[in-house]
JSON list of C-alpha atoms in Angstrom, two decimals:
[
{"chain": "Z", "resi": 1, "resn": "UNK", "atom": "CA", "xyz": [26.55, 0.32, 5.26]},
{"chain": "Z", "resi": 2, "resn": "UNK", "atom": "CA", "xyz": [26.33, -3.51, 4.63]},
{"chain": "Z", "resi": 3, "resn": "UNK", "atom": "CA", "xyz": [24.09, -4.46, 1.33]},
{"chain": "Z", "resi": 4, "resn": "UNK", "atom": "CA", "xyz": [21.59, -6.75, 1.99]},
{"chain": "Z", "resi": 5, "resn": "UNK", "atom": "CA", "xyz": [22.50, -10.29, -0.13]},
{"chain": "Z", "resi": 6, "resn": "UNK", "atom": "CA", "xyz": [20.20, -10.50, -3.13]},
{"chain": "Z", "resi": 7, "resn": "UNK", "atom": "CA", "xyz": [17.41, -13.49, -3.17]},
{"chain": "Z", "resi": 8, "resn": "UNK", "atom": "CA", "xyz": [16.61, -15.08, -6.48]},
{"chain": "Z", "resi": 9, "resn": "UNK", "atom": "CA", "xyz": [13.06, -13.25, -6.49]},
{"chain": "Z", "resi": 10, "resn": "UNK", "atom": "CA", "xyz": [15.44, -10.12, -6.53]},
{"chain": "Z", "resi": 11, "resn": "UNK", "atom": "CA", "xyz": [17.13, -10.74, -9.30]},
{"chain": "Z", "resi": 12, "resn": "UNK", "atom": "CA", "xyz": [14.60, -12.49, -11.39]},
{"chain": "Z", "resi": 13, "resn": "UNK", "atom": "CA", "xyz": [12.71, -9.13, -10.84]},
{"chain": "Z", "resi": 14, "resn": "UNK", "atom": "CA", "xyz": [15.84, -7.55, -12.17]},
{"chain": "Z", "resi": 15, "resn": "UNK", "atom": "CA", "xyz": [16.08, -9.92, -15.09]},
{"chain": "Z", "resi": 16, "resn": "UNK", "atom": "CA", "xyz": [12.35, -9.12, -15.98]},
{"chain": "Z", "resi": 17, "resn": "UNK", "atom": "CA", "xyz": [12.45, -5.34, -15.74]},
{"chain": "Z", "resi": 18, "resn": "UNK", "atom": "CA", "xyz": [15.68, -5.32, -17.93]},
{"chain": "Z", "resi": 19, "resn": "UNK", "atom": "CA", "xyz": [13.26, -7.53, -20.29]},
{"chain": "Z", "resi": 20, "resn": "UNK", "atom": "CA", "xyz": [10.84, -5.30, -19.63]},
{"chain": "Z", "resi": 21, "resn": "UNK", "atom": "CA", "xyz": [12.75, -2.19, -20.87]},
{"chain": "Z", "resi": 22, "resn": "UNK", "atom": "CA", "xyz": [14.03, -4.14, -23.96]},
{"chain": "Z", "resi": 23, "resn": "UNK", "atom": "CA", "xyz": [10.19, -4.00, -25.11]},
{"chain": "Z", "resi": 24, "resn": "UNK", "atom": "CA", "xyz": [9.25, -7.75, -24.29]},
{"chain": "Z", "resi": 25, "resn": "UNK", "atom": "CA", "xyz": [5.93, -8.22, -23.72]},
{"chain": "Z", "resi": 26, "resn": "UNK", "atom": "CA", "xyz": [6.00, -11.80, -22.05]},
{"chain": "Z", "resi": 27, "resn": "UNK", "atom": "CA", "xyz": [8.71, -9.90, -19.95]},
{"chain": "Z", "resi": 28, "resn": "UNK", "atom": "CA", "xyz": [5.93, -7.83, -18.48]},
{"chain": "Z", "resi": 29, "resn": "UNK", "atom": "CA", "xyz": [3.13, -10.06, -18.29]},
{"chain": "Z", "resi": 30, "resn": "UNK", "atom": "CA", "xyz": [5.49, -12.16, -16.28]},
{"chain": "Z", "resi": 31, "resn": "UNK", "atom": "CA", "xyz": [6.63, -8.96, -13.68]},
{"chain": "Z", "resi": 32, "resn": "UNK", "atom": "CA", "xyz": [2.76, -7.83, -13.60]},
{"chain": "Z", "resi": 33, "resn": "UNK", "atom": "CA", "xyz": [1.98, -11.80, -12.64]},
{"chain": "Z", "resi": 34, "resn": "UNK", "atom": "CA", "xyz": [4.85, -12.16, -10.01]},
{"chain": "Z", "resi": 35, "resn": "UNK", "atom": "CA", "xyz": [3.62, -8.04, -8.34]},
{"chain": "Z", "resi": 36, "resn": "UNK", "atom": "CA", "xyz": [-0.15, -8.35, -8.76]},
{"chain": "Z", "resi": 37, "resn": "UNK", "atom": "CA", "xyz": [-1.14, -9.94, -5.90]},
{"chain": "Z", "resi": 38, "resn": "UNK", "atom": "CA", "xyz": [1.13, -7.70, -3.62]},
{"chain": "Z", "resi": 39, "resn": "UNK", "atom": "CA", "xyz": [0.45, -4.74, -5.48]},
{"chain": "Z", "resi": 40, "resn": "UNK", "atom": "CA", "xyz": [-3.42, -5.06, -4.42]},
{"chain": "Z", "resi": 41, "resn": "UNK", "atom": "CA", "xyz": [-3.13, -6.39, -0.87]},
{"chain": "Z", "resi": 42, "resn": "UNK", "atom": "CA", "xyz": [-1.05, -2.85, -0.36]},
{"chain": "Z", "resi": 43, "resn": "UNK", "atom": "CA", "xyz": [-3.58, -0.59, -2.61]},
{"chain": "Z", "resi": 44, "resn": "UNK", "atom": "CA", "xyz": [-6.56, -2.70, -0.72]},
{"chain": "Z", "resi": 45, "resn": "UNK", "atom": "CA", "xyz": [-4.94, -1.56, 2.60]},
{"chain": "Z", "resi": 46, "resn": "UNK", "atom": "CA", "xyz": [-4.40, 1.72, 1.29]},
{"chain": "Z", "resi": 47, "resn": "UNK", "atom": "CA", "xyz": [-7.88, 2.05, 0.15]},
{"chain": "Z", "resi": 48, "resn": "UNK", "atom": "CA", "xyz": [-9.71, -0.95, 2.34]},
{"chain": "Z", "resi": 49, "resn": "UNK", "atom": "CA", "xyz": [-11.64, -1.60, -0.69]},
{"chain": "Z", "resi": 50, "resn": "UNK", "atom": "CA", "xyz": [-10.80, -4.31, -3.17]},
{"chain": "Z", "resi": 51, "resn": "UNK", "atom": "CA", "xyz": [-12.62, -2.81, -6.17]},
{"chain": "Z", "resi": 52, "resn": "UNK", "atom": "CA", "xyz": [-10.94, 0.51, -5.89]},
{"chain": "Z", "resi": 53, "resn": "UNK", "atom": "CA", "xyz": [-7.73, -1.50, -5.00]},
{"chain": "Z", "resi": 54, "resn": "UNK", "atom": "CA", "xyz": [-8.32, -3.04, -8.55]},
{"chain": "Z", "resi": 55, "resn": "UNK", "atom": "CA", "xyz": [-8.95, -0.20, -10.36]},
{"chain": "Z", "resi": 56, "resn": "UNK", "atom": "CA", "xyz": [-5.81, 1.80, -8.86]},
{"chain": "Z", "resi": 57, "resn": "UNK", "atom": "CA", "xyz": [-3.60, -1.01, -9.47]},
{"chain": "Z", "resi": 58, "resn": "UNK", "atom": "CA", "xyz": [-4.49, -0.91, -13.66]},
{"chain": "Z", "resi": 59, "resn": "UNK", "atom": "CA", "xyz": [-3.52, 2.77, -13.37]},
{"chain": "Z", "resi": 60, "resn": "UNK", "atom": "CA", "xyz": [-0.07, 1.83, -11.57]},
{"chain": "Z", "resi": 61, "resn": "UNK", "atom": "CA", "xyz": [0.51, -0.48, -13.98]},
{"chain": "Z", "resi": 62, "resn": "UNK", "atom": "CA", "xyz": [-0.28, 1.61, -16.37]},
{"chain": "Z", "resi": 63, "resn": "UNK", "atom": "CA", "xyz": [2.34, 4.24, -15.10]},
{"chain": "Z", "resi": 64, "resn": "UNK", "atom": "CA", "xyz": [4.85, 1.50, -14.50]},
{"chain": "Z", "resi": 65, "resn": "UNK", "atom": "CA", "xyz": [4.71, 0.44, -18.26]},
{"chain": "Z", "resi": 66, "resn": "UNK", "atom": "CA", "xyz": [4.98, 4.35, -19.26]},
{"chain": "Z", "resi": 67, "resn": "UNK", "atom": "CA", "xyz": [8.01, 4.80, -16.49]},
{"chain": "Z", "resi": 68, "resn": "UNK", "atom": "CA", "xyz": [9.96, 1.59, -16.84]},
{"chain": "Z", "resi": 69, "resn": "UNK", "atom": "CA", "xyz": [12.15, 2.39, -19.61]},
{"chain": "Z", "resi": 70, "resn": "UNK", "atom": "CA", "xyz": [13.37, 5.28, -17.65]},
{"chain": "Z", "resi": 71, "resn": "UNK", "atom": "CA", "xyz": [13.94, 3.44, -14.60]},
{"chain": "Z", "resi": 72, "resn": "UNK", "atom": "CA", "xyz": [17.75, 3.61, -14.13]},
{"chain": "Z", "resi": 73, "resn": "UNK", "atom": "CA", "xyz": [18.27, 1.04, -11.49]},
{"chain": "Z", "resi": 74, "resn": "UNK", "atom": "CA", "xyz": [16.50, -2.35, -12.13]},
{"chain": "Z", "resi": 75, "resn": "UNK", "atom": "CA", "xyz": [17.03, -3.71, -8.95]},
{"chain": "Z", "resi": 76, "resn": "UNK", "atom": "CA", "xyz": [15.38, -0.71, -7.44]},
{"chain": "Z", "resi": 77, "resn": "UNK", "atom": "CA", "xyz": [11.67, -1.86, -9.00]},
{"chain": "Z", "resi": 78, "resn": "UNK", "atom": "CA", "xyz": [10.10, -2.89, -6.06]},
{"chain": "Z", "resi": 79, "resn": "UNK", "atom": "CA", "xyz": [10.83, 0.70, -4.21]},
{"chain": "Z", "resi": 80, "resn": "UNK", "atom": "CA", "xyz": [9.95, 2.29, -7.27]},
{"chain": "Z", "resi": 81, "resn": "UNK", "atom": "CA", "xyz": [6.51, 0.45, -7.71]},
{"chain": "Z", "resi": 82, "resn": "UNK", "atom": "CA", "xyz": [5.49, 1.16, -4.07]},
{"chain": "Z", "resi": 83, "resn": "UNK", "atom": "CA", "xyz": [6.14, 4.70, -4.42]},
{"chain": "Z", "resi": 84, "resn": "UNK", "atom": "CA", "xyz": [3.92, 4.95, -7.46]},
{"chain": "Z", "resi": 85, "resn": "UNK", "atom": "CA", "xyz": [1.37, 3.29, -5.79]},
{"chain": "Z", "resi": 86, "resn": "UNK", "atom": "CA", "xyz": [1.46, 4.75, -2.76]},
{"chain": "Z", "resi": 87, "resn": "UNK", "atom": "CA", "xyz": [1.08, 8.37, -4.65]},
{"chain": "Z", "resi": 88, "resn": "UNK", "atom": "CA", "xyz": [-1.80, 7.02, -6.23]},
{"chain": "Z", "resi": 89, "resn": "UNK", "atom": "CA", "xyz": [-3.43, 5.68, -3.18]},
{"chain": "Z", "resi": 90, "resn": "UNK", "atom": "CA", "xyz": [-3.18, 9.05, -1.39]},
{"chain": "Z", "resi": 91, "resn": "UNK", "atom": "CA", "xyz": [-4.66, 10.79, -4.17]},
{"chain": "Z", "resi": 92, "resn": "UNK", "atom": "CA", "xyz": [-7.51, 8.22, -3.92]},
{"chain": "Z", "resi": 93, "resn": "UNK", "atom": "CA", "xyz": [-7.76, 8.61, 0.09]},
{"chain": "Z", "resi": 94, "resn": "UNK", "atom": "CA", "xyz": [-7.49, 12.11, 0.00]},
{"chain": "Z", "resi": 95, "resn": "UNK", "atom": "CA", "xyz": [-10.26, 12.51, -2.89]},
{"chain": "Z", "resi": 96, "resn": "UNK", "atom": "CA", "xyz": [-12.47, 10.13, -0.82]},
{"chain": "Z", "resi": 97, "resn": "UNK", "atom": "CA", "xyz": [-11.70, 12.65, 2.50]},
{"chain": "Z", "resi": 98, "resn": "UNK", "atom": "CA", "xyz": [-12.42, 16.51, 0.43]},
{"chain": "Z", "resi": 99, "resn": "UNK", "atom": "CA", "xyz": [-15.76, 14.06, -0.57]},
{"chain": "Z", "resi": 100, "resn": "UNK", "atom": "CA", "xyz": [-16.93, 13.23, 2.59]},
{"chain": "Z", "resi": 101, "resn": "UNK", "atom": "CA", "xyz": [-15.44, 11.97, 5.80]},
{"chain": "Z", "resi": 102, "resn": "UNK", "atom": "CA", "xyz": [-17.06, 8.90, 7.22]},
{"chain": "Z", "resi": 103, "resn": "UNK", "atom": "CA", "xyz": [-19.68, 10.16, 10.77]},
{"chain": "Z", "resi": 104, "resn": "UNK", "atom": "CA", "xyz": [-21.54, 8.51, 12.89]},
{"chain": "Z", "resi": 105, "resn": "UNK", "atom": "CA", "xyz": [-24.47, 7.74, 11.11]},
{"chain": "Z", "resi": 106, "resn": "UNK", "atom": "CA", "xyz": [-22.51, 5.97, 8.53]},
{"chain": "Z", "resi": 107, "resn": "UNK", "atom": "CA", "xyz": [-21.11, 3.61, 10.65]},
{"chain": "Z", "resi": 108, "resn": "UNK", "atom": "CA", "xyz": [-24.29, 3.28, 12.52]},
{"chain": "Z", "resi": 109, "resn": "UNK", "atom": "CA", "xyz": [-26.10, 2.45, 8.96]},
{"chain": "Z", "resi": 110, "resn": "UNK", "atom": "CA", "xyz": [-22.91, -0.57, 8.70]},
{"chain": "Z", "resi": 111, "resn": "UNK", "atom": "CA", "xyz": [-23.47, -1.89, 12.07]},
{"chain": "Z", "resi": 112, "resn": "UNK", "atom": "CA", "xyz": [-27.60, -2.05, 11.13]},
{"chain": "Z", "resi": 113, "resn": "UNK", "atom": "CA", "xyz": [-27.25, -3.96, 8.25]},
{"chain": "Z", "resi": 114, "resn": "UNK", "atom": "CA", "xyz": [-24.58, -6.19, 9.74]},
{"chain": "Z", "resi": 115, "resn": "UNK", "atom": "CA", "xyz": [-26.63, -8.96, 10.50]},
{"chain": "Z", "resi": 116, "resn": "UNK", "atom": "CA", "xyz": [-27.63, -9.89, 13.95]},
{"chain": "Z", "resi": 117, "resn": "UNK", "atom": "CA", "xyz": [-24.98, -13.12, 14.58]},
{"chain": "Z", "resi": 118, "resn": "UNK", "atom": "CA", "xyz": [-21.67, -11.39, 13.24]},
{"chain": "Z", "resi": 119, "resn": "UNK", "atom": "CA", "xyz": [-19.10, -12.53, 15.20]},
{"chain": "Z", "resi": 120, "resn": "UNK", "atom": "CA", "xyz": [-16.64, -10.37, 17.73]},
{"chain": "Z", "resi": 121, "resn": "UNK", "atom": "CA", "xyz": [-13.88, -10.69, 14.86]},
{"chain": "Z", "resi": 122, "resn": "UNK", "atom": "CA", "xyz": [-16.38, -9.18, 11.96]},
{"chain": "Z", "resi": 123, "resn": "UNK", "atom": "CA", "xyz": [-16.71, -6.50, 14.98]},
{"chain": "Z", "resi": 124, "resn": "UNK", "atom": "CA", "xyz": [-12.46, -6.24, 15.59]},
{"chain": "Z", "resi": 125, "resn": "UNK", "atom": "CA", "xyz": [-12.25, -5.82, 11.88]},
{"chain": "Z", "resi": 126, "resn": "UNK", "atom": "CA", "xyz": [-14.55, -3.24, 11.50]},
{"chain": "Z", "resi": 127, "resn": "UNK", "atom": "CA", "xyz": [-13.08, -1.00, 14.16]},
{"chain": "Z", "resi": 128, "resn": "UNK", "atom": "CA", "xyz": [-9.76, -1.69, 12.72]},
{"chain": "Z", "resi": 129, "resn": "UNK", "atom": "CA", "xyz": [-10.46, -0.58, 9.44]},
{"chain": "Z", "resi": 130, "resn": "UNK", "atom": "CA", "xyz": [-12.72, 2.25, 11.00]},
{"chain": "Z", "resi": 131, "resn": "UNK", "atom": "CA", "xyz": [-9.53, 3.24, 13.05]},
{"chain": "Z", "resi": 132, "resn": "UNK", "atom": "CA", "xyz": [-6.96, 2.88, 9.74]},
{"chain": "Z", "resi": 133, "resn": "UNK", "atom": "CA", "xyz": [-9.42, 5.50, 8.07]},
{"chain": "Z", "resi": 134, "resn": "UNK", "atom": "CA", "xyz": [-8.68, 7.41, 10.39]},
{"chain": "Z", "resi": 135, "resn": "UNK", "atom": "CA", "xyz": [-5.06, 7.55, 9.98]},
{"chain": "Z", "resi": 136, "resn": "UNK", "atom": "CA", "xyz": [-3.05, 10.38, 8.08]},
{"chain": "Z", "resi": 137, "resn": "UNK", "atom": "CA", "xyz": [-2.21, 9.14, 4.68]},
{"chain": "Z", "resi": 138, "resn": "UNK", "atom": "CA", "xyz": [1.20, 8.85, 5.26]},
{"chain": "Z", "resi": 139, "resn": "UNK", "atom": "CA", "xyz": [0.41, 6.71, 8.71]},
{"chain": "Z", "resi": 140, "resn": "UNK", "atom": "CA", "xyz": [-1.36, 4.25, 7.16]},
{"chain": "Z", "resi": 141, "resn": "UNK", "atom": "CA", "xyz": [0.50, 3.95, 4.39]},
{"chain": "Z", "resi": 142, "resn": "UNK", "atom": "CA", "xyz": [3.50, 3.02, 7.08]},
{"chain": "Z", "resi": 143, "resn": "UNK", "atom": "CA", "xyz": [0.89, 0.26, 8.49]},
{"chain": "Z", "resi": 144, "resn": "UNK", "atom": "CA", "xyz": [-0.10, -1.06, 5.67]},
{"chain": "Z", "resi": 145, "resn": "UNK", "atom": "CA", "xyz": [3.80, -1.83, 3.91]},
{"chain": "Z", "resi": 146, "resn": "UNK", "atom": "CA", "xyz": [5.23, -3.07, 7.57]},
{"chain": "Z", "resi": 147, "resn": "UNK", "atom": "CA", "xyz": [1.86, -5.08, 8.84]},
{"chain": "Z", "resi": 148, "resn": "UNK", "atom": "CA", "xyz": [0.15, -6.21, 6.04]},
{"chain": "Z", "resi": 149, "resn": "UNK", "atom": "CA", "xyz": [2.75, -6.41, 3.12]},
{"chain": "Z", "resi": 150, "resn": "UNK", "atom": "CA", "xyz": [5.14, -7.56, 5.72]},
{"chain": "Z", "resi": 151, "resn": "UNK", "atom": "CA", "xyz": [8.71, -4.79, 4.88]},
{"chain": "Z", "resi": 152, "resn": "UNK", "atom": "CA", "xyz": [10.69, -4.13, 6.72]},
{"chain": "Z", "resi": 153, "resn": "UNK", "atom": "CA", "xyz": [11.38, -0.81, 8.20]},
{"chain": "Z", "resi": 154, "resn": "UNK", "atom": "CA", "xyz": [14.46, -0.48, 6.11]},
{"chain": "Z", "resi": 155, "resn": "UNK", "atom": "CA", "xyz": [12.78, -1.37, 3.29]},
{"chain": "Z", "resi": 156, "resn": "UNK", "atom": "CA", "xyz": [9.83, 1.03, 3.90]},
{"chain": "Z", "resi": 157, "resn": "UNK", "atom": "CA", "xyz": [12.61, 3.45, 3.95]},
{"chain": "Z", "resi": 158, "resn": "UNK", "atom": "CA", "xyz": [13.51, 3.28, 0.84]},
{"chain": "Z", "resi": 159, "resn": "UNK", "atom": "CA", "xyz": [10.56, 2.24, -0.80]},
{"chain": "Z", "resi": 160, "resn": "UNK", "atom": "CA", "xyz": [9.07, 6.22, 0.09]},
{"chain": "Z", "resi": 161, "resn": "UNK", "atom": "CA", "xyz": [12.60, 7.66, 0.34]},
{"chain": "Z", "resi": 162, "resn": "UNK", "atom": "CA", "xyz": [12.62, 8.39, 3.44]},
{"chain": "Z", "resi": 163, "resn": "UNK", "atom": "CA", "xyz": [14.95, 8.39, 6.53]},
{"chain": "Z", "resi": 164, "resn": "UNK", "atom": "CA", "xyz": [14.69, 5.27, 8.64]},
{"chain": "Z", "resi": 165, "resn": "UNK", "atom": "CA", "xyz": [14.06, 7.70, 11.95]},
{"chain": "Z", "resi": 166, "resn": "UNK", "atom": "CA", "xyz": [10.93, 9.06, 10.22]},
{"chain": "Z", "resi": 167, "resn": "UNK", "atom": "CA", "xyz": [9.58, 5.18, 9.00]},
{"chain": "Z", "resi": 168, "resn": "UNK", "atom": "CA", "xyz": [10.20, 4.58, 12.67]},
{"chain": "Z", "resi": 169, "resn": "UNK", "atom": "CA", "xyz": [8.49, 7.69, 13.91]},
{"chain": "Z", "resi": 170, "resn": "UNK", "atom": "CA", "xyz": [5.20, 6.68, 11.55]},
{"chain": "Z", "resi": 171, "resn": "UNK", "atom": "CA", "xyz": [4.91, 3.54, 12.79]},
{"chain": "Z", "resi": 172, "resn": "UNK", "atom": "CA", "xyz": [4.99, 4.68, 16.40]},
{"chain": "Z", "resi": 173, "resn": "UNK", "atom": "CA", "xyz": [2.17, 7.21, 15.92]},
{"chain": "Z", "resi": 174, "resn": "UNK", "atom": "CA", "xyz": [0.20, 5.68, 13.72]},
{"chain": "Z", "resi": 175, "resn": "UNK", "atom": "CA", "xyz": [0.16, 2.78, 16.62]},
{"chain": "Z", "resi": 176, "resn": "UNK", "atom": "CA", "xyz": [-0.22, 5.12, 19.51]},
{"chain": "Z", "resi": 177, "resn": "UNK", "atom": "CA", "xyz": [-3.36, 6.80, 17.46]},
{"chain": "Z", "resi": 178, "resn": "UNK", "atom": "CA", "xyz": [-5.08, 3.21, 16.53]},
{"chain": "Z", "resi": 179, "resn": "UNK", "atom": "CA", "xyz": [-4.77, 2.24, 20.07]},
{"chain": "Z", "resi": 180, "resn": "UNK", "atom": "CA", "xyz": [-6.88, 5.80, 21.09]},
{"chain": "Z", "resi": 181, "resn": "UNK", "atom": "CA", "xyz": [-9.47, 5.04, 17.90]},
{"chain": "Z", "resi": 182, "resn": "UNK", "atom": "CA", "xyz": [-9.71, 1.23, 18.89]},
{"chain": "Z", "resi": 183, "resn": "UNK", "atom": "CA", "xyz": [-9.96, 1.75, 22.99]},
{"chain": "Z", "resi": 184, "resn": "UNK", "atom": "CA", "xyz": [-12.41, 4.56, 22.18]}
]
């Protein structure tokens, strides 16, 4: 197996967890500035709610900074940080679906108070994210690291451990099943 070369964001994230682990603080102000922003655009998939997004991603961090001086492998982080997110995302999803799952006259109530000149995209949107709710939590979690944080398969892989075969398999059924929810 051929490693994959490592980029300077790689090994300034390395630098900073190894910081990190040596107890300096500007060391992880500086790795919770760099991950932030792509640690909520993946828990606001997850979720498709920015405030929840926000108040998961304190309690990752939270985790991280309990968890990081036991992390072995620095340049594993980013795998590492997915993985506890993604664990707390799915408890959060799967909460939300023993609560209540959405029905029609939920999304009925949305479309009423949508006002009367939303535009087709507001409407493609809407039965997107209506679709991703959908979704098992391990789907969507696929969905959410390729399409909207942009990994590769290989990297989704080994971000939730998993075979590549079974990253692929997600993806594939998780697209064949939005299709159904969005043609629907």
């Amino acid at each position: 197996m051929r490693m994959k070369p490592r980029t300077a964001d790689a090994v300034l994230d390395e630098a900073l967890v190894m910081a990190c682990q040596a107890r300096q603080a500007s060391a992880y102000m500086a790795l919770v500035d760099r991950w932030q922003p792509r640690l909520l655009r993946y828990l606001t998939g997850m979720t498709g709610r920015r405030e929840i997004a926000s108040d998961l991603a304190q309690d990752v961090w939270l985790a991280v900074m309990r968890g990081l001086p036991h992390l072995q492998d620095p340049a594993r982080f980013p795998a590492w940080l997915y993985r506890i997110a993604g664990r707390h995302a799915a408890d959060w999803v799967g909460g939300q679906q023993r609560r209540r799952r959405y029905d029609a006259a939920h999304r009925e109530h949305i479309r009423s108070a949508d006002s009367a000149d939303s535009t087709s995209n507001s409407d493609e949107a809407e039965a997107l994210h209506a679709a991703l709710d959908q979704l098992s939590t391990e789907h969507r979690e696929a969905v959410v690291m390729h399409y909207l944080q942009h990994m590769s398969v290989a990297d989704i892989a080994q971000a939730l451990e998993l075979p590549l075969g079974t990253v692929k398999s997600r993806l594939h059924h998780a697209r064949l099943h939005l299709r159904k929810l969005i043609d629907r």
